Amino acid sequence: MDVYLLTLVLFSIGIYCIVRKRNVIKTIIGVIILEYAVNLFFILSAYRTEGRAPIFMQEEEIVNMVDPLPHALVLTAIVIGLATTALLVGIAMRLYEKYGTFDITKIKELKG
Amino acid sequence: MIELYVLLVLMIIGALVAVELKDLLSSVIAVGAVGLALSIVFLILKAPDVAITQLVVEILALIILIRATLKKDLPLATTGRWFVNTLITACFIVLFLAVGMKCFKDLPAFGEPLMRVSGTYIKEGLQRTGAVNLVSSVILDFRAYDTLGEATILFTAVIGVLSIVRRIGRKKVGEEIKEEE
Amino acid sequence: MSREHDKGMSLIVKTITRLTVGLILLYGVYIVMHGHLSPGGGFAGGVIIALSFINIMLAYGKEDAFKKLSRAAASMWESIGAIMFLGIALLGFTGGYFFLNFLNKGEPFKLFSAGIIPLCNIAISFKVGAGVFAIFVALILLKIDVEKKE
């Protein structure tokens, strides 16, 4: 229970970073922290007390495996997170090239 | 499970440092520390596949972020309605934490997962797929549609990065290529 | 320092990279091939393979890395990975449905077992590795352009 609470605190740090900070790189950092928190929550929900990794062994029978389904979901989500991070960094570098700053309050000429 | 709590607190401290530091390069490195601690947490929670992937992806993301921030020392803007903004954000986060606490009461407790679907996978996985690693058999046999969708998203992201980064548009017939501005 | 060491990092980094980059690539291939027996799989192995090429690029500069794997080759490998994955999935229609494990399951705990899962791992490693390498190359080229402009 309190483990979930710590994960939620991490999530809210990410939200704070996205909402409050005015630097584009800081916003990207906030998105990365949010992604960490969500992945961590999935893996926490899969854990079983005294569990073993979901891999069969040759000589012994493993009865208390952890849940393999969230592991599979998170495995794909991590790689997608890398791709989206790269996309955000590309946009941020384009902004720096055009305006010479990462500060979103200085970028006032944004048009749709 | 005391080491789990220690690592989680370390991650929270690292995230706070990453958010609050003025220097962009230092804060990127602090995010890297958070990601590596997350990799160890995955290992403690008995998810070795995810731990390996997180470790490798973290290194790559760190390289990309450092390439983006190197040689650019920029001050953070703290002017404006500093107090009001922080107060509103803090109120929102407190509200969010309260709602989240209420929601988490309905979840199964930590350490006792709900294994209605995964029980079948664990029981019949070795006979039906022949793969020893159950995570591999889930992502490539039972739930291969997920992986197909992931491949599509990765493809879309690569196309997006290439089209954002591309400098020159398509050249028309008989027209000189001009740099923008 | 002689002329040939102008690009990239210093001589120490280059020597270490030359000695270890093959081992990194081999480790990535091992992770991919044993994805159905031990932790790992196509995603982690693909990123490790991409990291070996990125290591060459960071140490030696971009020309030497493009000699090993050019941008066109990277996009070609990504397409090959996608088509291979989809083709394996479509071949399942010979037995009934999409993503059918139509090959012989074999004996567990052997390298050649588990039907289509090793083949899918190889396809995904192509896709992920080439995609990540293409993203990285695109960002590095943009960075160089920005520096020239300043």
Tab-separated table of C-alpha atoms in Angstrom:
chain	number	residue	atom	x	y	z
A	1	MET	CA	0.000	0.000	0.000
A	2	ASP	CA	2.652	2.531	0.995
A	3	VAL	CA	4.726	1.357	-1.947
A	4	TYR	CA	1.915	2.483	-4.200
A	5	LEU	CA	1.876	5.793	-2.350
A	6	LEU	CA	5.571	6.364	-3.044
A	7	THR	CA	4.938	5.646	-6.718
A	8	LEU	CA	2.140	8.212	-6.663
A	9	VAL	CA	4.507	10.760	-5.122
A	10	LEU	CA	6.943	10.137	-7.980
A	11	PHE	CA	4.082	10.609	-10.453
A	12	SER	CA	3.083	13.919	-8.875
A	13	ILE	CA	6.694	15.140	-9.023
A	14	GLY	CA	6.513	14.557	-12.758
A	15	ILE	CA	3.223	16.457	-12.996
A	16	TYR	CA	4.689	19.334	-10.976
A	17	CYS	CA	7.669	19.480	-13.306
A	18	ILE	CA	5.477	19.584	-16.404
A	19	VAL	CA	3.061	22.188	-15.050
A	20	ARG	CA	5.450	24.530	-13.277
A	21	LYS	CA	8.766	24.588	-15.118
A	22	ARG	CA	9.278	26.877	-18.087
A	23	ASN	CA	12.180	25.163	-19.753
A	24	VAL	CA	11.471	22.733	-22.583
A	25	ILE	CA	14.146	20.288	-21.428
A	26	LYS	CA	12.642	20.336	-17.930
A	27	THR	CA	9.267	19.478	-19.449
A	28	ILE	CA	10.840	16.514	-21.230
A	29	ILE	CA	12.382	15.444	-17.920
A	30	GLY	CA	8.922	15.603	-16.368
A	31	VAL	CA	7.517	13.345	-19.076
A	32	ILE	CA	10.347	10.870	-18.483
A	33	ILE	CA	9.641	10.823	-14.727
A	34	LEU	CA	5.933	10.217	-15.385
A	35	GLU	CA	6.849	7.295	-17.595
A	36	TYR	CA	9.089	5.819	-14.894
A	37	ALA	CA	6.280	6.067	-12.352
A	38	VAL	CA	3.744	4.322	-14.585
A	39	ASN	CA	6.156	1.505	-15.483
A	40	LEU	CA	7.037	1.055	-11.823
A	41	PHE	CA	3.369	0.868	-10.875
A	42	PHE	CA	2.724	-1.892	-13.392
A	43	ILE	CA	5.662	-3.972	-12.185
A	44	LEU	CA	4.680	-3.415	-8.537
A	45	SER	CA	1.188	-4.696	-9.265
A	46	ALA	CA	2.712	-7.889	-10.674
A	47	TYR	CA	4.829	-8.735	-7.641
A	48	ARG	CA	3.982	-11.687	-5.482
A	49	THR	CA	5.353	-12.229	-1.997
A	50	GLU	CA	8.323	-14.603	-2.132
A	51	GLY	CA	7.788	-14.838	-5.880
A	52	ARG	CA	10.203	-16.117	-8.504
A	53	ALA	CA	11.012	-14.771	-11.957
A	54	PRO	CA	8.660	-16.141	-14.662
A	55	ILE	CA	11.205	-18.497	-16.230
A	56	PHE	CA	10.924	-22.266	-15.967
A	57	MET	CA	13.871	-24.186	-14.565
A	58	GLN	CA	15.053	-27.558	-15.769
A	59	GLU	CA	15.453	-29.383	-12.491
A	60	GLU	CA	12.885	-27.854	-10.171
A	61	GLU	CA	9.204	-27.013	-10.300
A	62	ILE	CA	8.460	-23.346	-9.644
A	63	VAL	CA	5.050	-22.790	-8.112
A	64	ASN	CA	5.067	-19.138	-7.043
A	65	MET	CA	5.866	-17.198	-10.198
A	66	VAL	CA	5.183	-13.479	-10.427
A	67	ASP	CA	2.612	-12.258	-12.936
A	68	PRO	CA	4.232	-12.252	-16.428
A	69	LEU	CA	1.541	-10.169	-18.152
A	70	PRO	CA	2.477	-6.670	-16.833
A	71	HIS	CA	6.124	-7.473	-17.588
A	72	ALA	CA	5.215	-7.971	-21.236
A	73	LEU	CA	3.215	-4.743	-21.355
A	74	VAL	CA	5.977	-2.707	-19.717
A	75	LEU	CA	8.652	-4.206	-21.971
A	76	THR	CA	6.982	-2.719	-25.023
A	77	ALA	CA	6.156	0.534	-23.208
A	78	ILE	CA	9.810	1.211	-22.368
A	79	VAL	CA	10.908	1.086	-26.009
A	80	ILE	CA	7.969	3.285	-27.047
A	81	GLY	CA	9.026	5.721	-24.318
A	82	LEU	CA	12.498	5.936	-25.835
A	83	ALA	CA	11.016	6.750	-29.246
A	84	THR	CA	8.695	9.442	-27.865
A	85	THR	CA	11.560	10.957	-25.870
A	86	ALA	CA	13.594	11.199	-29.041
A	87	LEU	CA	10.631	12.849	-30.795
A	88	LEU	CA	10.319	15.441	-28.009
A	89	VAL	CA	14.059	16.130	-28.091
A	90	GLY	CA	13.870	16.645	-31.849
A	91	ILE	CA	11.080	19.203	-31.450
A	92	ALA	CA	12.996	20.947	-28.644
A	93	MET	CA	16.147	21.205	-30.736
A	94	ARG	CA	14.137	22.642	-33.621
A	95	LEU	CA	12.747	25.268	-31.235
A	96	TYR	CA	16.259	26.109	-30.039
A	97	GLU	CA	17.435	26.451	-33.595
A	98	LYS	CA	14.623	28.865	-34.470
A	99	TYR	CA	14.430	30.987	-31.310
A	100	GLY	CA	17.820	30.521	-29.658
A	101	THR	CA	16.348	29.597	-26.285
A	102	PHE	CA	14.647	26.773	-24.427
A	103	ASP	CA	12.534	29.148	-22.334
A	104	ILE	CA	8.893	28.917	-23.334
A	105	THR	CA	8.049	32.396	-22.007
A	106	LYS	CA	10.542	33.888	-24.463
A	107	ILE	CA	9.045	31.989	-27.357
A	108	LYS	CA	6.211	34.391	-27.935
A	109	GLU	CA	5.902	34.221	-31.671
A	110	LEU	CA	4.343	30.763	-31.664
A	111	LYS	CA	1.693	30.668	-34.328
A	112	GLY	CA	-0.538	27.802	-35.178
B	1	MET	CA	11.694	-5.613	1.311
B	2	ILE	CA	13.539	-2.759	3.021
B	3	GLU	CA	15.812	-2.282	0.008
B	4	LEU	CA	12.760	-1.584	-2.142
B	5	TYR	CA	11.764	1.315	0.089
B	6	VAL	CA	15.319	2.651	0.171
B	7	LEU	CA	15.526	2.605	-3.610
B	8	LEU	CA	12.106	4.225	-4.000
B	9	VAL	CA	13.064	7.056	-1.642
B	10	LEU	CA	16.318	7.439	-3.576
B	11	MET	CA	14.320	7.695	-6.806
B	12	ILE	CA	12.062	10.380	-5.325
B	13	ILE	CA	15.065	12.380	-4.109
B	14	GLY	CA	16.718	12.027	-7.502
B	15	ALA	CA	13.558	13.192	-9.256
B	16	LEU	CA	13.292	16.229	-6.964
B	17	VAL	CA	16.937	17.094	-7.634
B	18	ALA	CA	16.384	16.704	-11.365
B	19	VAL	CA	13.368	19.003	-11.253
B	20	GLU	CA	14.869	21.720	-9.101
B	21	LEU	CA	18.463	22.089	-10.322
B	22	LYS	CA	19.295	25.163	-12.378
B	23	ASP	CA	21.919	23.500	-14.537
B	24	LEU	CA	20.367	21.484	-17.353
B	25	LEU	CA	23.230	19.009	-17.734
B	26	SER	CA	23.201	18.174	-14.012
B	27	SER	CA	19.471	17.648	-14.040
B	28	VAL	CA	19.719	15.319	-17.051
B	29	ILE	CA	22.343	13.283	-15.187
B	30	ALA	CA	20.048	13.151	-12.128
B	31	VAL	CA	17.315	11.679	-14.354
B	32	GLY	CA	19.824	9.069	-15.453
B	33	ALA	CA	20.431	8.146	-11.815
B	34	VAL	CA	16.671	7.774	-11.291
B	35	GLY	CA	16.443	5.459	-14.315
B	36	LEU	CA	19.323	3.257	-13.172
B	37	ALA	CA	17.779	2.964	-9.699
B	38	LEU	CA	14.527	1.973	-11.427
B	39	SER	CA	16.418	-0.787	-13.210
B	40	ILE	CA	17.616	-2.193	-9.865
B	41	VAL	CA	14.044	-1.958	-8.516
B	42	PHE	CA	12.849	-4.058	-11.457
B	43	LEU	CA	15.517	-6.629	-10.635
B	44	ILE	CA	14.393	-6.763	-6.992
B	45	LEU	CA	10.776	-7.183	-8.102
B	46	LYS	CA	11.787	-10.307	-10.095
B	47	ALA	CA	11.447	-8.849	-13.569
B	48	PRO	CA	14.849	-9.501	-15.204
B	49	ASP	CA	13.645	-8.917	-18.785
B	50	VAL	CA	12.343	-5.469	-17.939
B	51	ALA	CA	15.483	-4.678	-15.939
B	52	ILE	CA	17.785	-5.414	-18.882
B	53	THR	CA	15.636	-3.382	-21.272
B	54	GLN	CA	15.357	-0.456	-18.852
B	55	LEU	CA	19.134	-0.390	-18.299
B	56	VAL	CA	19.961	-0.348	-21.997
B	57	VAL	CA	17.234	2.128	-22.958
B	58	GLU	CA	18.238	4.426	-20.091
B	59	ILE	CA	21.808	4.625	-21.375
B	60	LEU	CA	20.579	5.497	-24.861
B	61	ALA	CA	18.069	8.099	-23.635
B	62	LEU	CA	20.804	9.683	-21.511
B	63	ILE	CA	23.091	9.966	-24.537
B	64	ILE	CA	20.301	11.591	-26.577
B	65	LEU	CA	19.408	14.077	-23.823
B	66	ILE	CA	23.053	15.001	-23.219
B	67	ARG	CA	23.530	15.611	-26.937
B	68	ALA	CA	20.529	17.939	-26.791
B	69	THR	CA	21.735	19.972	-23.801
B	70	LEU	CA	25.486	20.119	-24.268
B	71	LYS	CA	27.080	23.561	-24.634
B	72	LYS	CA	23.818	25.349	-23.883
B	73	ASP	CA	23.881	27.044	-20.492
B	74	LEU	CA	20.516	28.703	-20.036
B	75	PRO	CA	19.111	30.343	-16.935
B	76	LEU	CA	15.707	29.258	-15.767
B	77	ALA	CA	12.950	31.843	-15.783
B	78	THR	CA	11.608	32.380	-12.277
B	79	THR	CA	9.969	35.721	-12.828
B	80	GLY	CA	6.232	36.249	-13.031
B	81	ARG	CA	3.577	35.214	-10.574
B	82	TRP	CA	5.806	32.750	-8.802
B	83	PHE	CA	3.807	32.419	-5.606
B	84	VAL	CA	0.370	32.062	-7.169
B	85	ASN	CA	1.517	29.503	-9.715
B	86	THR	CA	3.243	27.352	-7.136
B	87	LEU	CA	0.238	27.551	-4.823
B	88	ILE	CA	-2.191	26.450	-7.534
B	89	THR	CA	0.096	23.605	-8.586
B	90	ALA	CA	0.510	22.450	-4.991
B	91	CYS	CA	-3.262	22.468	-4.459
B	92	PHE	CA	-3.752	20.416	-7.588
B	93	ILE	CA	-1.130	17.881	-6.531
B	94	VAL	CA	-2.608	17.520	-3.039
B	95	LEU	CA	-6.025	16.922	-4.570
B	96	PHE	CA	-4.510	14.403	-6.950
B	97	LEU	CA	-2.775	12.536	-4.118
B	98	ALA	CA	-6.022	12.380	-2.115
B	99	VAL	CA	-7.970	10.960	-5.048
B	100	GLY	CA	-5.168	8.521	-5.804
B	101	MET	CA	-5.091	7.265	-2.214
B	102	LYS	CA	-8.824	6.625	-2.375
B	103	CYS	CA	-8.454	4.739	-5.646
B	104	PHE	CA	-5.612	2.593	-4.369
B	105	LYS	CA	-7.806	1.236	-1.573
B	106	ASP	CA	-9.684	-0.842	-4.145
B	107	LEU	CA	-6.592	-2.441	-5.649
B	108	PRO	CA	-5.425	-5.880	-4.537
B	109	ALA	CA	-2.798	-5.543	-1.833
B	110	PHE	CA	0.906	-5.425	-2.637
B	111	GLY	CA	2.248	-8.952	-2.985
B	112	GLU	CA	-1.032	-10.638	-3.909
B	113	PRO	CA	-1.669	-10.035	-7.610
B	114	LEU	CA	-4.877	-10.874	-9.357
B	115	MET	CA	-3.776	-13.698	-11.649
B	116	ARG	CA	-6.942	-14.682	-13.468
B	117	VAL	CA	-5.401	-14.458	-16.939
B	118	SER	CA	-1.799	-15.111	-16.043
B	119	GLY	CA	-2.679	-18.287	-14.182
B	120	THR	CA	-3.621	-19.841	-17.509
B	121	TYR	CA	-0.419	-18.598	-19.099
B	122	ILE	CA	1.691	-20.064	-16.312
B	123	LYS	CA	-0.149	-23.381	-16.336
B	124	GLU	CA	-0.276	-23.968	-20.079
B	125	GLY	CA	2.498	-21.746	-21.431
B	126	LEU	CA	5.216	-24.370	-21.660
B	127	GLN	CA	2.994	-26.907	-23.415
B	128	ARG	CA	1.376	-24.495	-25.846
B	129	THR	CA	4.362	-22.449	-26.946
B	130	GLY	CA	7.453	-24.408	-25.935
B	131	ALA	CA	9.213	-21.263	-24.734
B	132	VAL	CA	10.880	-21.421	-21.338
B	133	ASN	CA	10.817	-17.658	-20.760
B	134	LEU	CA	7.168	-16.864	-20.066
B	135	VAL	CA	7.470	-13.136	-20.804
B	136	SER	CA	8.791	-13.958	-24.260
B	137	SER	CA	5.931	-16.367	-24.888
B	138	VAL	CA	3.403	-13.742	-23.762
B	139	ILE	CA	4.709	-10.943	-25.975
B	140	LEU	CA	5.274	-13.084	-29.060
B	141	ASP	CA	2.604	-15.751	-28.902
B	142	PHE	CA	-0.355	-15.064	-26.620
B	143	ARG	CA	-0.366	-11.313	-27.099
B	144	ALA	CA	1.486	-10.821	-30.354
B	145	TYR	CA	-1.007	-8.176	-31.462
B	146	ASP	CA	0.431	-5.899	-28.761
B	147	THR	CA	3.871	-6.322	-30.241
B	148	LEU	CA	2.557	-5.600	-33.731
B	149	GLY	CA	0.999	-2.384	-32.457
B	150	GLU	CA	4.238	-1.489	-30.705
B	151	ALA	CA	6.142	-1.999	-33.947
B	152	THR	CA	3.685	0.336	-35.671
B	153	ILE	CA	4.156	3.009	-33.005
B	154	LEU	CA	7.934	2.727	-33.224
B	155	PHE	CA	7.753	3.072	-37.001
B	156	THR	CA	5.542	6.142	-36.656
B	157	ALA	CA	7.925	7.692	-34.130
B	158	VAL	CA	10.914	7.134	-36.414
B	159	ILE	CA	9.040	8.744	-39.308
B	160	GLY	CA	8.077	11.646	-37.023
B	161	VAL	CA	11.663	12.259	-35.897
B	162	LEU	CA	12.982	12.074	-39.447
B	163	SER	CA	10.337	14.484	-40.749
B	164	ILE	CA	10.916	16.996	-37.931
B	165	VAL	CA	14.666	16.888	-38.300
B	166	ARG	CA	14.690	16.997	-42.102
B	167	ARG	CA	16.138	20.270	-43.302
B	168	ILE	CA	15.032	20.602	-46.883
B	169	GLY	CA	11.618	19.862	-48.288
B	170	ARG	CA	10.982	17.988	-51.460
B	171	LYS	CA	12.572	19.633	-54.468
B	172	LYS	CA	10.240	20.535	-57.281
B	173	VAL	CA	11.270	20.101	-60.878
B	174	GLY	CA	13.511	22.926	-62.053
B	175	GLU	CA	13.721	24.674	-58.670
B	176	GLU	CA	16.812	25.468	-56.693
B	177	ILE	CA	17.035	24.140	-53.166
B	178	LYS	CA	16.875	27.033	-50.753
B	179	GLU	CA	17.710	26.984	-47.068
B	180	GLU	CA	14.844	28.317	-45.043
B	181	GLU	CA	15.512	31.887	-43.911
C	1	MET	CA	48.943	13.521	-32.633
C	2	SER	CA	48.885	12.487	-36.251
C	3	ARG	CA	46.373	13.520	-38.857
C	4	GLU	CA	44.330	10.357	-38.833
C	5	HIS	CA	43.320	10.855	-35.211
C	6	ASP	CA	41.741	14.215	-35.810
C	7	LYS	CA	38.128	13.157	-35.845
C	8	GLY	CA	36.333	11.668	-32.897
C	9	MET	CA	37.710	11.193	-29.417
C	10	SER	CA	41.233	10.532	-28.159
C	11	LEU	CA	43.445	7.542	-28.956
C	12	ILE	CA	42.637	5.726	-25.706
C	13	VAL	CA	38.900	5.808	-26.343
C	14	LYS	CA	39.405	4.664	-29.924
C	15	THR	CA	41.580	1.714	-28.913
C	16	ILE	CA	39.186	0.541	-26.217
C	17	THR	CA	36.260	0.913	-28.608
C	18	ARG	CA	38.021	-1.110	-31.280
C	19	LEU	CA	38.675	-3.914	-28.811
C	20	THR	CA	35.227	-4.056	-27.211
C	21	VAL	CA	32.737	-3.158	-29.912
C	22	GLY	CA	32.731	-6.652	-31.393
C	23	LEU	CA	32.049	-8.140	-27.991
C	24	ILE	CA	29.119	-5.752	-27.481
C	25	LEU	CA	27.658	-6.771	-30.843
C	26	LEU	CA	28.146	-10.442	-30.023
C	27	TYR	CA	26.440	-9.978	-26.661
C	28	GLY	CA	23.472	-8.364	-28.374
C	29	VAL	CA	23.182	-11.286	-30.786
C	30	TYR	CA	23.376	-13.695	-27.842
C	31	ILE	CA	20.583	-11.837	-26.013
C	32	VAL	CA	18.412	-12.001	-29.137
C	33	MET	CA	19.039	-15.676	-29.898
C	34	HIS	CA	18.425	-16.820	-26.322
C	35	GLY	CA	15.338	-14.674	-25.839
C	36	HIS	CA	13.071	-17.662	-25.334
C	37	LEU	CA	15.374	-19.380	-22.847
C	38	SER	CA	16.713	-16.603	-20.615
C	39	PRO	CA	15.904	-12.970	-19.810
C	40	GLY	CA	16.284	-10.687	-22.773
C	41	GLY	CA	14.635	-10.874	-26.136
C	42	GLY	CA	14.264	-8.804	-29.227
C	43	PHE	CA	13.755	-5.420	-27.585
C	44	ALA	CA	16.811	-5.428	-25.300
C	45	GLY	CA	19.009	-7.204	-27.843
C	46	GLY	CA	18.059	-4.807	-30.616
C	47	VAL	CA	18.941	-1.794	-28.509
C	48	ILE	CA	22.289	-3.391	-27.529
C	49	ILE	CA	23.098	-3.993	-31.216
C	50	ALA	CA	22.228	-0.367	-31.985
C	51	LEU	CA	24.416	0.751	-29.071
C	52	SER	CA	27.427	-1.007	-30.578
C	53	PHE	CA	27.080	1.069	-33.764
C	54	ILE	CA	26.419	4.215	-31.717
C	55	ASN	CA	29.628	3.453	-29.798
C	56	ILE	CA	31.570	3.489	-33.070
C	57	MET	CA	29.875	6.746	-34.014
C	58	LEU	CA	30.698	8.450	-30.718
C	59	ALA	CA	34.318	7.350	-30.705
C	60	TYR	CA	35.316	7.618	-34.372
C	61	GLY	CA	32.981	10.269	-35.795
C	62	LYS	CA	30.114	9.768	-38.171
C	63	GLU	CA	31.995	8.858	-41.358
C	64	ASP	CA	33.448	5.652	-39.949
C	65	ALA	CA	30.099	4.615	-38.541
C	66	PHE	CA	28.357	5.216	-41.857
C	67	LYS	CA	30.910	2.914	-43.488
C	68	LYS	CA	29.642	0.099	-41.268
C	69	LEU	CA	25.932	0.953	-41.471
C	70	SER	CA	24.648	3.808	-43.576
C	71	ARG	CA	21.325	5.590	-43.126
C	72	ALA	CA	19.830	3.898	-46.161
C	73	ALA	CA	20.937	0.525	-44.823
C	74	ALA	CA	19.397	1.321	-41.434
C	75	SER	CA	16.022	2.165	-42.943
C	76	MET	CA	16.267	-0.943	-45.135
C	77	TRP	CA	16.914	-3.172	-42.111
C	78	GLU	CA	13.979	-1.620	-40.306
C	79	SER	CA	11.688	-2.364	-43.233
C	80	ILE	CA	13.063	-5.892	-43.433
C	81	GLY	CA	12.294	-6.405	-39.762
C	82	ALA	CA	8.735	-5.126	-40.117
C	83	ILE	CA	8.035	-7.226	-43.218
C	84	MET	CA	9.569	-10.317	-41.611
C	85	PHE	CA	7.416	-9.931	-38.509
C	86	LEU	CA	4.261	-9.396	-40.538
C	87	GLY	CA	5.156	-12.257	-42.884
C	88	ILE	CA	5.592	-14.671	-39.980
C	89	ALA	CA	2.223	-13.531	-38.683
C	90	LEU	CA	0.575	-13.992	-42.089
C	91	LEU	CA	2.106	-17.446	-42.530
C	92	GLY	CA	-0.022	-18.465	-39.576
C	93	PHE	CA	-3.017	-18.469	-41.920
C	94	THR	CA	-1.712	-21.759	-43.359
C	95	GLY	CA	-2.892	-23.371	-40.150
C	96	GLY	CA	-5.880	-21.223	-39.318
C	97	TYR	CA	-5.291	-17.810	-37.764
C	98	PHE	CA	-3.038	-14.792	-37.484
C	99	PHE	CA	0.085	-15.329	-35.344
C	100	LEU	CA	-0.380	-19.082	-35.227
C	101	ASN	CA	2.674	-20.881	-33.915
C	102	PHE	CA	2.842	-23.149	-36.936
C	103	LEU	CA	6.360	-24.546	-36.555
C	104	ASN	CA	7.298	-27.571	-34.533
C	105	LYS	CA	7.517	-26.706	-30.838
C	106	GLY	CA	10.555	-28.888	-30.304
C	107	GLU	CA	12.000	-29.870	-26.989
C	108	PRO	CA	12.041	-27.251	-24.210
C	109	PHE	CA	15.379	-25.883	-22.925
C	110	LYS	CA	16.990	-26.306	-26.361
C	111	LEU	CA	18.085	-23.446	-28.610
C	112	PHE	CA	15.953	-24.590	-31.544
C	113	SER	CA	12.586	-24.792	-29.880
C	114	ALA	CA	9.414	-22.779	-29.321
C	115	GLY	CA	8.365	-22.568	-32.977
C	116	ILE	CA	8.164	-19.014	-34.325
C	117	ILE	CA	9.298	-17.197	-31.178
C	118	PRO	CA	13.050	-17.053	-32.021
C	119	LEU	CA	12.247	-15.911	-35.557
C	120	CYS	CA	9.975	-13.161	-34.205
C	121	ASN	CA	12.723	-12.132	-31.783
C	122	ILE	CA	15.172	-11.755	-34.658
C	123	ALA	CA	12.665	-9.695	-36.675
C	124	ILE	CA	11.941	-7.403	-33.717
C	125	SER	CA	15.637	-6.955	-33.013
C	126	PHE	CA	16.181	-5.806	-36.607
C	127	LYS	CA	13.290	-3.392	-36.310
C	128	VAL	CA	14.162	-1.930	-32.917
C	129	GLY	CA	17.909	-1.740	-33.552
C	130	ALA	CA	17.630	-0.084	-36.938
C	131	GLY	CA	14.889	2.275	-35.744
C	132	VAL	CA	16.862	3.432	-32.718
C	133	PHE	CA	19.986	3.882	-34.824
C	134	ALA	CA	18.034	5.951	-37.381
C	135	ILE	CA	16.612	8.199	-34.644
C	136	PHE	CA	20.060	8.721	-33.146
C	137	VAL	CA	21.667	9.523	-36.494
C	138	ALA	CA	18.918	12.021	-37.317
C	139	LEU	CA	19.343	13.841	-33.989
C	140	ILE	CA	23.146	13.963	-34.338
C	141	LEU	CA	22.957	15.403	-37.851
C	142	LEU	CA	20.529	18.093	-36.655
C	143	LYS	CA	22.914	18.955	-33.829
C	144	ILE	CA	25.795	19.422	-36.249
C	145	ASP	CA	23.670	21.702	-38.434
C	146	VAL	CA	22.717	23.845	-35.449
C	147	GLU	CA	26.340	24.273	-34.432
C	148	LYS	CA	27.326	25.317	-37.914
C	149	LYS	CA	24.667	27.987	-37.940
C	150	GLU	CA	25.740	29.604	-34.689
